[in-house]
C-alpha atoms as a printed R data frame, in Angstrom:
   type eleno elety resid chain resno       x       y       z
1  ATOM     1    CA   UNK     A     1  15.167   2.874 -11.680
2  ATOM     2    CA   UNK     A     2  12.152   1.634  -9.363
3  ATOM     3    CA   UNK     A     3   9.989   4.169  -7.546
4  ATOM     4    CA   UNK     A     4  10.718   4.379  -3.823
5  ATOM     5    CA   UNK     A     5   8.123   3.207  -1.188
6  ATOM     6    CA   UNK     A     6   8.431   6.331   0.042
7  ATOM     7    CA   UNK     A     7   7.366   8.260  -3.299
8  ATOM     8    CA   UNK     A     8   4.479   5.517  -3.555
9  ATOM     9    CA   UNK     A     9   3.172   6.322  -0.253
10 ATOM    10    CA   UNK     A    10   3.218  10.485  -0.325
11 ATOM    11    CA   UNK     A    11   1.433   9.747  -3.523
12 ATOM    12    CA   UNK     A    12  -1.310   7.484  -1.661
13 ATOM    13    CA   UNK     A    13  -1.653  10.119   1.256
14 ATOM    14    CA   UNK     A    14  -1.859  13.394  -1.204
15 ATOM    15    CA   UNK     A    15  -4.370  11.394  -3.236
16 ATOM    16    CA   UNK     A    16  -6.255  10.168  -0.079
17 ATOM    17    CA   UNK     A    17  -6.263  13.590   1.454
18 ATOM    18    CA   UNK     A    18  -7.863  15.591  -1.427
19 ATOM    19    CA   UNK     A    19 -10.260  13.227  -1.778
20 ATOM    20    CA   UNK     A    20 -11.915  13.163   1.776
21 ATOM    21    CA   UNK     A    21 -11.080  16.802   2.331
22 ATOM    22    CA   UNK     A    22 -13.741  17.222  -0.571
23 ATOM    23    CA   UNK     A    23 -16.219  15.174   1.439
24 ATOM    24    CA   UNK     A    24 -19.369  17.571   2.567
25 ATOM    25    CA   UNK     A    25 -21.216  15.286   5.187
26 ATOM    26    CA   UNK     A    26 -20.222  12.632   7.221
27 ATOM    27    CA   UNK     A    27 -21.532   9.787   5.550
28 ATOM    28    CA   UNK     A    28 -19.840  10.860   1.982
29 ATOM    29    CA   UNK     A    29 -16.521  11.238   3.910
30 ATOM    30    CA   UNK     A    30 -17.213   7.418   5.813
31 ATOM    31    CA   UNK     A    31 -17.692   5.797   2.009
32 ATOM    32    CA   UNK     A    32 -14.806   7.499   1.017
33 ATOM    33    CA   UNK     A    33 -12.608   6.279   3.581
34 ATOM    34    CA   UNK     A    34 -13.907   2.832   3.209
35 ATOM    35    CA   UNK     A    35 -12.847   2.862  -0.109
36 ATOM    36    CA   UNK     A    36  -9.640   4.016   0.381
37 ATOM    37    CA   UNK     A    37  -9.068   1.362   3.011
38 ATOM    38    CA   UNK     A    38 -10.337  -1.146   1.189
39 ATOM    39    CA   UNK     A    39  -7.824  -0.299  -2.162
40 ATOM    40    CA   UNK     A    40  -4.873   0.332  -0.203
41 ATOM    41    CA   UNK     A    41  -5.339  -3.351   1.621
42 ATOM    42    CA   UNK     A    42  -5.765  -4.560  -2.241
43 ATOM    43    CA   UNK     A    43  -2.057  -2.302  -3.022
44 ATOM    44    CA   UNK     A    44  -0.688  -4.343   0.357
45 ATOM    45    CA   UNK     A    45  -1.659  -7.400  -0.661
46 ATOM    46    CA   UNK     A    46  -0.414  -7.508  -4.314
47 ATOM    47    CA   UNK     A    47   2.262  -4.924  -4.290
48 ATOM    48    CA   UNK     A    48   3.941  -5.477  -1.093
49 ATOM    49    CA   UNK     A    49   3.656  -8.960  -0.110
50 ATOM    50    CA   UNK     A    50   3.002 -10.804  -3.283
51 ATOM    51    CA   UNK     A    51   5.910  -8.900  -5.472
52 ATOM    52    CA   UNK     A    52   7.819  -6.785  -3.394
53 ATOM    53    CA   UNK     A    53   8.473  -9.339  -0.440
54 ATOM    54    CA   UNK     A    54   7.540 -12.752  -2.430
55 ATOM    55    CA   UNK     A    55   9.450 -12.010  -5.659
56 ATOM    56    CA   UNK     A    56  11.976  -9.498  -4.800
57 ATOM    57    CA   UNK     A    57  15.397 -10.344  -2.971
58 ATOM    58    CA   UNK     A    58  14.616  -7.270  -0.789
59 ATOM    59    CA   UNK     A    59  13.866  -9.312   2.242
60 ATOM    60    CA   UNK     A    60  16.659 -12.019   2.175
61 ATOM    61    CA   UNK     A    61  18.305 -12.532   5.279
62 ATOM    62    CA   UNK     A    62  22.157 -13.762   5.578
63 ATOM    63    CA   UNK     A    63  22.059 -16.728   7.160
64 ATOM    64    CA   UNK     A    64  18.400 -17.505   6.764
65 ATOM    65    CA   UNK     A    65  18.456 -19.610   3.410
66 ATOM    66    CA   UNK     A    66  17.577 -22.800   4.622
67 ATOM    67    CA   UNK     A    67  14.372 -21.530   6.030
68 ATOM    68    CA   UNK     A    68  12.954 -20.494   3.040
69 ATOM    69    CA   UNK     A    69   9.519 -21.498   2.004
Protein backbone atom coordinates (compact mmCIF):
# COMPACT_ATOMS: atom_id res chain seq x y z
CA UNK A 1 0.00 0.00 0.00
CA UNK A 2 1.60 3.54 -0.97
CA UNK A 3 2.25 6.13 1.73
CA UNK A 4 -0.25 8.99 1.70
CA UNK A 5 0.82 12.59 0.74
CA UNK A 6 -0.43 13.43 3.75
CA UNK A 7 1.90 11.02 5.92
CA UNK A 8 4.85 12.29 3.55
CA UNK A 9 4.24 15.79 4.37
CA UNK A 10 3.73 15.60 8.50
CA UNK A 11 6.94 13.73 8.11
CA UNK A 12 8.65 16.76 6.11
CA UNK A 13 7.18 19.40 8.65
CA UNK A 14 8.18 17.29 12.02
CA UNK A 15 11.59 16.82 10.41
CA UNK A 16 11.79 20.53 9.29
CA UNK A 17 10.62 21.78 12.62
CA UNK A 18 13.18 20.03 14.91
CA UNK A 19 15.71 20.97 12.86
CA UNK A 20 15.38 24.87 12.85
CA UNK A 21 13.94 24.85 16.34
CA UNK A 22 17.62 23.65 17.19
CA UNK A 23 19.00 26.67 15.36
CA UNK A 24 20.86 29.16 18.07
CA UNK A 25 21.43 32.40 15.91
CA UNK A 26 19.89 33.73 13.08
CA UNK A 27 22.19 33.00 10.48
CA UNK A 28 22.37 29.04 11.49
CA UNK A 29 18.52 29.06 11.40
CA UNK A 30 18.64 31.14 7.61
CA UNK A 31 21.13 28.12 6.21
CA UNK A 32 18.93 25.78 7.60
CA UNK A 33 15.92 26.95 6.03
CA UNK A 34 17.64 27.35 2.78
CA UNK A 35 18.37 23.94 2.81
CA UNK A 36 15.23 22.75 3.56
CA UNK A 37 13.76 24.81 0.76
CA UNK A 38 16.06 23.92 -1.51
CA UNK A 39 15.45 19.74 -0.83
CA UNK A 40 11.86 19.97 -0.63
CA UNK A 41 11.81 21.87 -4.30
CA UNK A 42 14.24 18.75 -5.30
CA UNK A 43 11.16 16.18 -3.46
CA UNK A 44 8.56 18.48 -5.78
CA UNK A 45 10.27 18.16 -8.66
CA UNK A 46 11.02 14.37 -8.77
CA UNK A 47 8.39 13.00 -6.52
CA UNK A 48 5.43 14.96 -7.39
CA UNK A 49 5.61 16.03 -10.85
CA UNK A 50 7.97 13.65 -12.48
CA UNK A 51 6.32 10.26 -10.85
CA UNK A 52 3.39 11.07 -9.05
CA UNK A 53 1.68 13.37 -11.78
CA UNK A 54 3.88 12.18 -14.98
CA UNK A 55 3.75 8.41 -14.34
CA UNK A 56 0.84 7.85 -12.18
CA UNK A 57 -2.90 7.76 -13.49
CA UNK A 58 -3.68 9.97 -10.44
CA UNK A 59 -4.29 13.02 -12.50
CA UNK A 60 -6.33 11.64 -15.51
CA UNK A 61 -9.22 13.52 -16.33
CA UNK A 62 -12.53 11.90 -18.02
CA UNK A 63 -12.87 13.39 -21.01
CA UNK A 64 -9.43 14.88 -21.34
CA UNK A 65 -7.56 12.00 -23.30
CA UNK A 66 -7.02 13.56 -26.41
CA UNK A 67 -5.11 16.34 -24.83
CA UNK A 68 -2.54 14.43 -23.52
CA UNK A 69 1.05 15.25 -24.07
Amino acid sequence: MPIGISAVVKGFIHIVWSHVNGAQDFKTAAVQMTVIYLISGLFDRLFIDWYWVGKTKAWIIPGTEDMMA
